Structure formats: structure tokens, C-alpha cells
């Protein structure tokens, strides 16, 4: 069988690898009527092999190694550097401005936002870092941007002490504003429990109902009950499995002394003070007193470290003095209120026959 298509051409093998020519060949079935068919017997023409190879030789294949980007040197571990980097990306204040802005308190427009103060306290240079940078033998200008940022923070005098002072000044009014109403509410709750004749009458009805249903048993003939017993009124169900002693109490009051049903309104501070603990309130006042003392002493310490305070710095310390004086006066009243609350709560425990160690959260909860 005769071969299909033109005879194969004599293969050519250049002496070097050549650049490819990306052509598209004429299909075999279209060759016979074409020009190509006429010149096919002539074969390939002789060429200047040196010239063509010189001009069209493929470039030597080079293994291109990606130059590893040289990382700037750093004295920080990865976690510390990452945290500082995150903070730096959102820090909108020039470090050169930071020293000045540490001398302003709210509502001054240049006062540092509290979130910056909190972050800077966490990220401020440690004693170990001060020592590491001081002893570093190399060119510090070649260290990373994060190291540069930390070194600039190191140049700010008494940075940590000043940040501590500012944070306490920021937080103190908020803590005071949370605590003062809580003490007032707890004191009102105690006063209501001490001076609510209607509640005493309701308890008398509860005692009478309890003694009646417990008659003839060792639970009967009771002279008084602890306030925790009140919650059990809703658990004691009658024969129909629906009506409780609490229901019966309400029915009795409606029938006998309807005015006693207003007791919840006259004890309205009690459920509001449910989260408060008289013991805890006293401890929180002591914490506030210590924090105020810390502010006073901290400001004096920072001022003593200054060789000659500027007018702006003097104004800052003047504001601190006024701040301390204002809250000292407020704390005197808060101390008096919490002492009155403690005394009133002890009277509540005595009045209702409760154990002296019973916490106010329990009593108000009942």
C-alpha cells in the first residue's frame, strides 16, 4: 500500500537550541494543488547556520531564584511585634505629639482617647526592652519600623506612670457614677423594709395561713418565719393541683384588707437592689478611696520628675488637684451613705429575724 501524503523531509537538527516559530502547518490534503507541492522535491535550502543560530538561538535557561526579601532586623519576638504592628496601623497620633497630649484631661480636645491609653499601657516598653535597645551594638536605624516606634516611646519621660495616672482619672468618674446610685438604691430598699407597716401586715397573714395549714403538726404553732419561706408560697399547691397558697393569700387580702395589695409598689426599690451586696458596696467604696489616693500620689510623682514644668504641664497638675478635691468631697458623702446602708441592713436582719451573716442579695431576692 503506497504511503499517504508527501514523503518525509530530511530532518534538520541545529547545533543549539533555537527560539521556536509558532506556525500552523498546511493540512496534508491541501498540499497537492498548492505551491508547496511544487517546491517540495527541492527540499530545504542551505542557510548560514552560524548566523541563524547566532540570531535565533534560545536564551540559556536560567533558574531564576526569587530574591528573598531581606527582613529588617528586630529585637522583638513575633507576637510582641505583631501586637505593636496592629496598634501602629490604627494609631492616628504622631509620636512626637504624644508627650504633649499626655498633659491633657477630658474634655480638652487634645486629651488622649481612653482606648489609646489602654493600648499604650499594654504595649509600653518593658524594663527588659529598655535594656535590650540600650545595649544593642548594631545600627539602630536599620531596625524595623516597629522597633523605631518602640524606641520613640522610650524617649517619652515617665510614660508608664503617666498612662497609669490618665487611665485612673478616666475610669474613676465612671466607677463613681455607677456606685453612688447603687448605694442610694440599696439604702432605699433597706428603709422601705424597715418602714412598711403594710408588709408587716401581709407577713402576719402569711404566718396565720401557715399556722392553719400546719395545725396539729410539728410545723404548726409558729411564731415567725424567715423571709426565704415567702418563695415557697407559690410551690404549695391545693387539691386541684393549680391553686397555691400564694393565690389563697391574694384572695384573702382582697377580701379582708385590699389596701395591702399595694405592698409591691411601696417596696419598689427592693427588686431593683437585687444585684447589690451591702458587703460588696462597702468594699467598692474603699477601692475608690484607694484609687483617688493613687491619682493624687501619681500626679505628685510625675510632677517631681520634671525639672521645670511648663505652663501647660502646670495647668495639667492644677486640673488633677481640682479633680482630687472634688471627688474627695463626694467620697465623704459616699462613705456616710454606705455606713448608713450597712447600719440599716443590720436593722433589717434584726427586724425580720434573719441570721447576721445573711447577704442582702438573698433578702432582697426573697
Coordinates of C-alpha atoms in Angstrom, one line a residue:
X1 CA 0.0 0.0 0.0
X2 CA 1.5 3.4 -1.1
X3 CA 2.1 5.8 1.8
X4 CA -0.4 8.5 2.1
X5 CA 0.8 12.1 1.8
X6 CA 4.2 13.6 0.8
X7 CA 7.4 11.8 1.6
X8 CA 9.0 12.9 4.8
X9 CA 11.6 15.8 4.7
X10 CA 15.2 15.3 5.7
X11 CA 15.3 16.2 9.3
X12 CA 17.5 19.2 10.4
X13 CA 19.0 19.4 13.8
X14 CA 20.5 22.8 14.8
X15 CA 23.6 22.7 16.9
X16 CA 22.0 24.8 19.6
X17 CA 18.5 25.1 20.9
X18 CA 16.6 27.7 18.9
X19 CA 13.7 30.0 19.6
X20 CA 10.5 28.4 18.4
X21 CA 8.5 29.7 15.4
X22 CA 4.8 29.0 16.3
X23 CA 3.4 28.3 12.9
X24 CA 0.4 26.3 11.7
X25 CA 1.1 23.6 9.1
X26 CA -0.9 23.3 5.8
X27 CA -3.1 20.2 6.2
X28 CA -1.8 17.3 4.1
X29 CA -5.0 17.1 2.0
X30 CA -4.4 20.7 0.8
X31 CA -0.8 20.2 -0.2
X32 CA -1.2 18.6 -3.7
X33 CA -2.7 21.6 -5.5
X34 CA -0.6 24.1 -3.7
X35 CA 2.7 25.9 -4.4
X36 CA 4.3 23.9 -1.6
X37 CA 3.8 20.7 -3.5
X38 CA 5.9 22.1 -6.4
X39 CA 8.9 23.0 -4.4
X40 CA 8.7 20.0 -2.1
X41 CA 11.3 17.9 -4.2
X42 CA 13.9 20.7 -3.8
X43 CA 14.0 20.1 -0.1
X44 CA 15.4 22.7 2.3
X45 CA 17.8 25.3 1.1
X46 CA 21.3 25.8 2.6
X47 CA 21.5 28.6 5.1
X48 CA 24.2 30.4 7.1
X49 CA 23.8 28.1 10.1
X50 CA 26.3 30.2 12.2
X51 CA 24.3 33.4 11.5
X52 CA 20.9 32.0 12.2
X53 CA 22.0 30.2 15.3
X54 CA 23.6 33.3 16.5
X55 CA 20.5 35.4 15.9
X56 CA 17.8 33.0 16.9
X57 CA 19.4 30.7 19.5
X58 CA 17.2 30.3 22.5
X59 CA 18.3 32.1 25.6
X60 CA 20.1 29.9 28.1
X61 CA 17.6 28.6 30.6
X62 CA 18.3 30.2 33.9
X63 CA 16.8 29.1 37.1
X64 CA 15.5 32.4 38.3
X65 CA 15.8 32.5 42.0
X66 CA 13.4 34.9 43.7
X67 CA 15.5 37.2 45.7
X68 CA 14.4 36.7 49.3
X69 CA 13.2 40.0 50.6
X70 CA 15.5 40.9 53.4
X71 CA 13.5 41.3 56.5
X72 CA 14.5 44.3 58.7
X73 CA 16.1 43.3 61.9
X74 CA 14.1 43.4 65.1
X75 CA 14.7 42.9 68.8
X76 CA 11.1 41.9 69.3
X77 CA 9.5 38.4 69.4
X78 CA 6.9 37.7 66.7
X79 CA 3.8 38.0 69.0
X80 CA 5.0 41.3 70.5
X81 CA 5.9 42.7 67.1
X82 CA 2.5 41.7 65.7
X83 CA 0.6 43.4 68.5
X84 CA 2.6 46.6 68.2
X85 CA 2.2 46.5 64.4
X86 CA -1.6 46.2 64.7
X87 CA -1.7 49.1 67.1
X88 CA 0.6 51.2 64.9
X89 CA -1.7 50.7 61.9
X90 CA -4.6 52.4 63.7
X91 CA -2.7 54.9 65.8
X92 CA -3.5 58.3 64.3
X93 CA -1.3 60.5 66.5
X94 CA 2.3 61.3 65.7
X95 CA 4.7 60.0 68.4
X96 CA 6.2 63.5 68.5
X97 CA 2.8 64.8 69.7
X98 CA 2.2 62.1 72.3
X99 CA 4.3 63.7 75.1
X100 CA 2.3 66.9 74.9
X101 CA -1.1 65.2 74.7
X102 CA -0.3 63.2 77.8
X103 CA -0.8 66.5 79.7
X104 CA -4.5 66.9 78.9
X105 CA -7.6 65.7 80.5
X106 CA -11.1 65.3 79.1
X107 CA -13.0 67.3 77.8
X108 CA -9.9 69.0 76.3
X109 CA -9.8 68.3 72.6
X110 CA -6.2 67.1 72.8
X111 CA -6.9 64.6 75.6
X112 CA -5.9 61.1 74.5
X113 CA -8.9 58.8 73.8
X114 CA -9.2 56.2 76.5
X115 CA -8.8 53.3 74.0
X116 CA -5.3 54.7 73.1
X117 CA -4.4 55.0 76.8
X118 CA -5.4 51.3 77.4
X119 CA -3.5 50.0 74.4
X120 CA -0.4 52.1 75.1
X121 CA -0.3 50.8 78.7
X122 CA -0.4 47.2 77.5
X123 CA 2.2 47.9 74.7
X124 CA 4.5 50.4 76.5
X125 CA 8.2 49.4 76.6
X126 CA 9.2 47.0 79.3
X127 CA 12.3 47.4 81.5
X128 CA 13.8 44.4 79.6
X129 CA 13.2 46.2 76.3
X130 CA 14.7 49.4 77.6
X131 CA 17.8 47.4 78.4
X132 CA 17.9 45.5 75.1
X133 CA 17.8 48.6 73.0
X134 CA 20.3 50.4 75.1
X135 CA 22.8 47.6 74.8
X136 CA 22.1 46.9 71.1
X137 CA 25.6 47.1 69.4
X138 CA 24.3 47.5 65.8
X139 CA 22.9 50.3 63.8
X140 CA 19.6 51.1 65.4
X141 CA 18.4 52.9 62.3
X142 CA 18.4 49.6 60.5
X143 CA 15.9 48.1 62.9
X144 CA 12.2 47.6 61.8
X145 CA 9.6 50.4 61.9
X146 CA 8.0 48.7 64.9
X147 CA 11.3 48.8 66.8
X148 CA 11.7 52.5 65.8
X149 CA 8.2 53.2 67.2
X150 CA 9.0 51.5 70.5
X151 CA 12.3 53.4 70.8
X152 CA 10.4 56.7 70.3
X153 CA 8.0 55.7 73.0
X154 CA 11.1 55.1 75.2
X155 CA 12.1 58.8 74.8
X156 CA 8.8 59.9 76.5
X157 CA 9.6 60.6 80.2
X158 CA 7.7 58.5 82.7
X159 CA 5.4 57.1 80.1
X160 CA 4.1 54.2 82.1
X161 CA 3.4 56.3 85.2
X162 CA 1.6 58.9 83.2
X163 CA -0.5 56.4 81.3
X164 CA -1.5 54.8 84.6
X165 CA -2.4 58.2 86.0
X166 CA -4.5 59.1 83.0
X167 CA -6.4 55.7 82.9
X168 CA -7.3 56.0 86.6
X169 CA -8.5 59.6 86.0
X170 CA -10.6 58.4 83.0
X171 CA -12.1 55.5 84.8
X172 CA -12.7 57.0 88.3
X173 CA -15.8 59.1 87.4
X174 CA -17.4 56.2 85.6
X175 CA -16.9 53.9 88.6
X176 CA -18.2 56.6 91.0
X177 CA -21.2 57.2 88.8
X178 CA -22.0 53.5 88.8
X179 CA -21.5 53.0 92.5
X180 CA -23.3 56.1 94.0
X181 CA -26.8 55.3 92.6
X182 CA -26.3 51.6 93.6
X183 CA -25.7 52.6 97.2
X184 CA -28.6 55.0 97.2
X185 CA -30.9 52.3 95.8
X186 CA -29.8 49.7 98.4
X187 CA -30.2 52.2 101.2
X188 CA -33.8 53.0 100.0
X189 CA -34.5 49.3 99.9
X190 CA -33.5 48.9 103.5
X191 CA -35.5 51.9 104.6
X192 CA -38.6 50.5 102.8
X193 CA -38.3 47.2 104.5
X194 CA -37.8 48.9 107.9
X195 CA -40.8 51.3 107.4
X196 CA -43.6 49.5 105.6
X197 CA -46.4 48.6 108.0
X198 CA -48.4 47.0 105.2
X199 CA -45.6 44.5 104.6
X200 CA -45.7 43.6 108.2
X201 CA -49.5 43.0 107.9
X202 CA -49.0 40.8 104.9
X203 CA -46.4 38.7 106.7
X204 CA -48.9 38.4 109.6
X205 CA -51.5 37.0 107.1
X206 CA -48.8 34.6 105.8
X207 CA -48.0 33.4 109.3
X208 CA -51.7 32.9 110.1
X209 CA -52.2 30.9 106.9
X210 CA -49.1 28.8 107.5
X211 CA -50.1 28.0 111.1
X212 CA -53.5 27.0 110.0
X213 CA -52.4 24.5 107.3
X214 CA -49.7 23.2 109.6
X215 CA -52.0 22.9 112.6
X216 CA -51.6 19.7 114.6
X217 CA -48.1 19.1 113.2
X218 CA -44.6 20.0 114.5
X219 CA -44.6 22.7 111.8
X220 CA -47.6 24.5 113.4
X221 CA -47.8 27.0 116.2
X222 CA -45.0 29.0 114.5
X223 CA -44.2 32.5 115.9
X224 CA -42.4 33.7 112.9
X225 CA -40.7 32.6 109.7
X226 CA -37.6 33.5 107.7
X227 CA -38.2 35.5 104.5
X228 CA -36.9 32.7 102.3
X229 CA -40.3 31.0 103.2
X230 CA -42.1 33.5 101.0
X231 CA -41.0 31.9 97.8
X232 CA -42.5 28.6 98.9
X233 CA -46.0 30.1 98.9
X234 CA -46.1 29.6 95.1
X235 CA -45.0 26.0 95.4
X236 CA -47.6 24.8 97.9
X237 CA -50.5 23.6 95.8
X238 CA -54.0 22.6 96.8
X239 CA -56.1 19.6 95.9
X240 CA -56.8 20.9 92.4
X241 CA -53.0 21.0 91.7
X242 CA -53.5 24.6 90.5
X243 CA -54.3 26.9 93.4
X244 CA -51.3 27.8 95.5
X245 CA -51.0 29.3 99.0
X246 CA -49.9 32.5 97.2
X247 CA -53.2 32.5 95.4
X248 CA -55.0 32.0 98.6
X249 CA -53.1 34.9 100.3
X250 CA -54.1 37.2 97.5
X251 CA -57.7 36.1 97.7
X252 CA -57.7 36.6 101.5
X253 CA -56.2 40.1 101.2
X254 CA -58.7 41.1 98.5
X255 CA -61.5 40.0 100.9
X256 CA -60.0 41.3 104.2
X257 CA -57.7 44.2 103.5
X258 CA -57.5 45.1 99.9
X259 CA -55.2 48.0 100.6
X260 CA -52.4 45.6 101.4
X261 CA -52.2 44.5 97.8
X262 CA -50.2 47.8 97.1
X263 CA -47.3 46.5 99.1
X264 CA -45.1 45.8 95.9
X265 CA -45.4 49.5 95.0
X266 CA -44.3 50.5 98.5
X267 CA -41.2 48.2 98.2
X268 CA -40.3 49.1 94.7
X269 CA -36.6 49.7 95.5
X270 CA -36.2 46.1 96.8
X271 CA -36.2 44.2 93.5
X272 CA -34.1 47.0 91.9
X273 CA -31.4 46.4 94.5
X274 CA -31.4 42.7 93.9
X275 CA -27.9 42.7 92.3
X276 CA -26.3 44.7 95.1
X277 CA -24.4 43.3 98.0
X278 CA -24.1 45.5 101.1
X279 CA -20.8 43.9 101.8
X280 CA -19.6 44.4 98.3
X281 CA -20.7 48.1 98.2
X282 CA -18.5 48.9 101.2
X283 CA -15.5 47.2 99.6
X284 CA -16.1 49.1 96.4
X285 CA -16.1 52.4 98.2
X286 CA -12.7 51.5 99.8
X287 CA -11.4 50.7 96.3
X288 CA -12.5 54.1 95.1
X289 CA -10.8 55.8 98.0
X290 CA -7.5 54.0 97.2
X291 CA -7.8 54.9 93.5
X292 CA -8.2 58.6 94.4
X293 CA -5.2 58.4 96.6
X294 CA -3.3 56.7 93.8
X295 CA -4.2 59.6 91.4
X296 CA -3.0 62.2 93.9
X297 CA 0.3 60.4 94.6
X298 CA 0.8 59.5 91.0
X299 CA 0.4 63.1 89.9
X300 CA 2.8 64.3 92.5
X301 CA 5.4 61.7 91.5
X302 CA 5.2 62.6 87.8
X303 CA 5.5 66.3 88.7
X304 CA 8.5 65.8 90.9
X305 CA 10.3 64.0 87.9
X306 CA 10.0 67.2 85.8
X307 CA 13.0 69.6 86.2
X308 CA 10.9 72.7 85.4
X309 CA 7.2 72.1 84.5
X310 CA 6.0 74.1 81.5
X311 CA 2.8 76.3 81.8
X312 CA 0.9 73.6 80.0
X313 CA 2.1 71.0 82.5
X314 CA 1.4 73.2 85.5
X315 CA -2.2 73.6 84.2
X316 CA -2.5 69.8 83.9
X317 CA -1.4 69.2 87.5
X318 CA -3.8 72.0 88.6
X319 CA -6.7 70.1 86.9
X320 CA -5.6 66.9 88.7
X321 CA -5.6 68.8 92.1
X322 CA -9.2 70.1 91.4
X323 CA -10.3 66.6 90.3
X324 CA -9.0 65.0 93.5
X325 CA -10.5 67.7 95.7
X326 CA -13.9 67.4 94.0
X327 CA -14.1 63.6 94.4
X328 CA -12.7 63.7 98.0
X329 CA -15.8 65.7 98.9
X330 CA -18.0 63.3 97.1
X331 CA -16.4 60.3 98.7
X332 CA -17.0 61.7 102.2
X333 CA -20.8 61.6 101.4
X334 CA -20.5 58.2 99.7
X335 CA -18.7 56.8 102.9
X336 CA -21.5 58.2 105.0
X337 CA -24.2 56.6 102.7
X338 CA -22.6 53.2 102.7
X339 CA -22.2 53.3 106.5
X340 CA -25.9 54.2 106.8
X341 CA -26.7 51.4 104.4
X342 CA -24.7 48.9 106.5
X343 CA -26.5 50.0 109.7
X344 CA -29.9 49.9 108.0
X345 CA -29.3 46.5 106.6
X346 CA -28.3 45.1 110.1
X347 CA -31.6 46.6 111.4
X348 CA -33.4 44.7 108.6
X349 CA -31.9 41.4 109.6
X350 CA -32.7 42.0 113.2
X351 CA -36.3 43.1 112.4
X352 CA -37.1 40.0 110.4
X353 CA -35.2 37.5 112.5
X354 CA -32.6 36.7 109.9
X355 CA -29.1 35.5 110.6
X356 CA -26.5 38.3 110.8
X357 CA -24.4 36.7 108.1
X358 CA -27.2 36.6 105.5
X359 CA -26.3 38.6 102.4
X360 CA -28.5 41.4 101.1
X361 CA -28.8 39.7 97.7
X362 CA -30.7 36.8 99.4
X363 CA -33.0 39.1 101.5
X364 CA -33.9 41.3 98.5
X365 CA -34.4 38.2 96.4
X366 CA -36.9 36.7 98.7

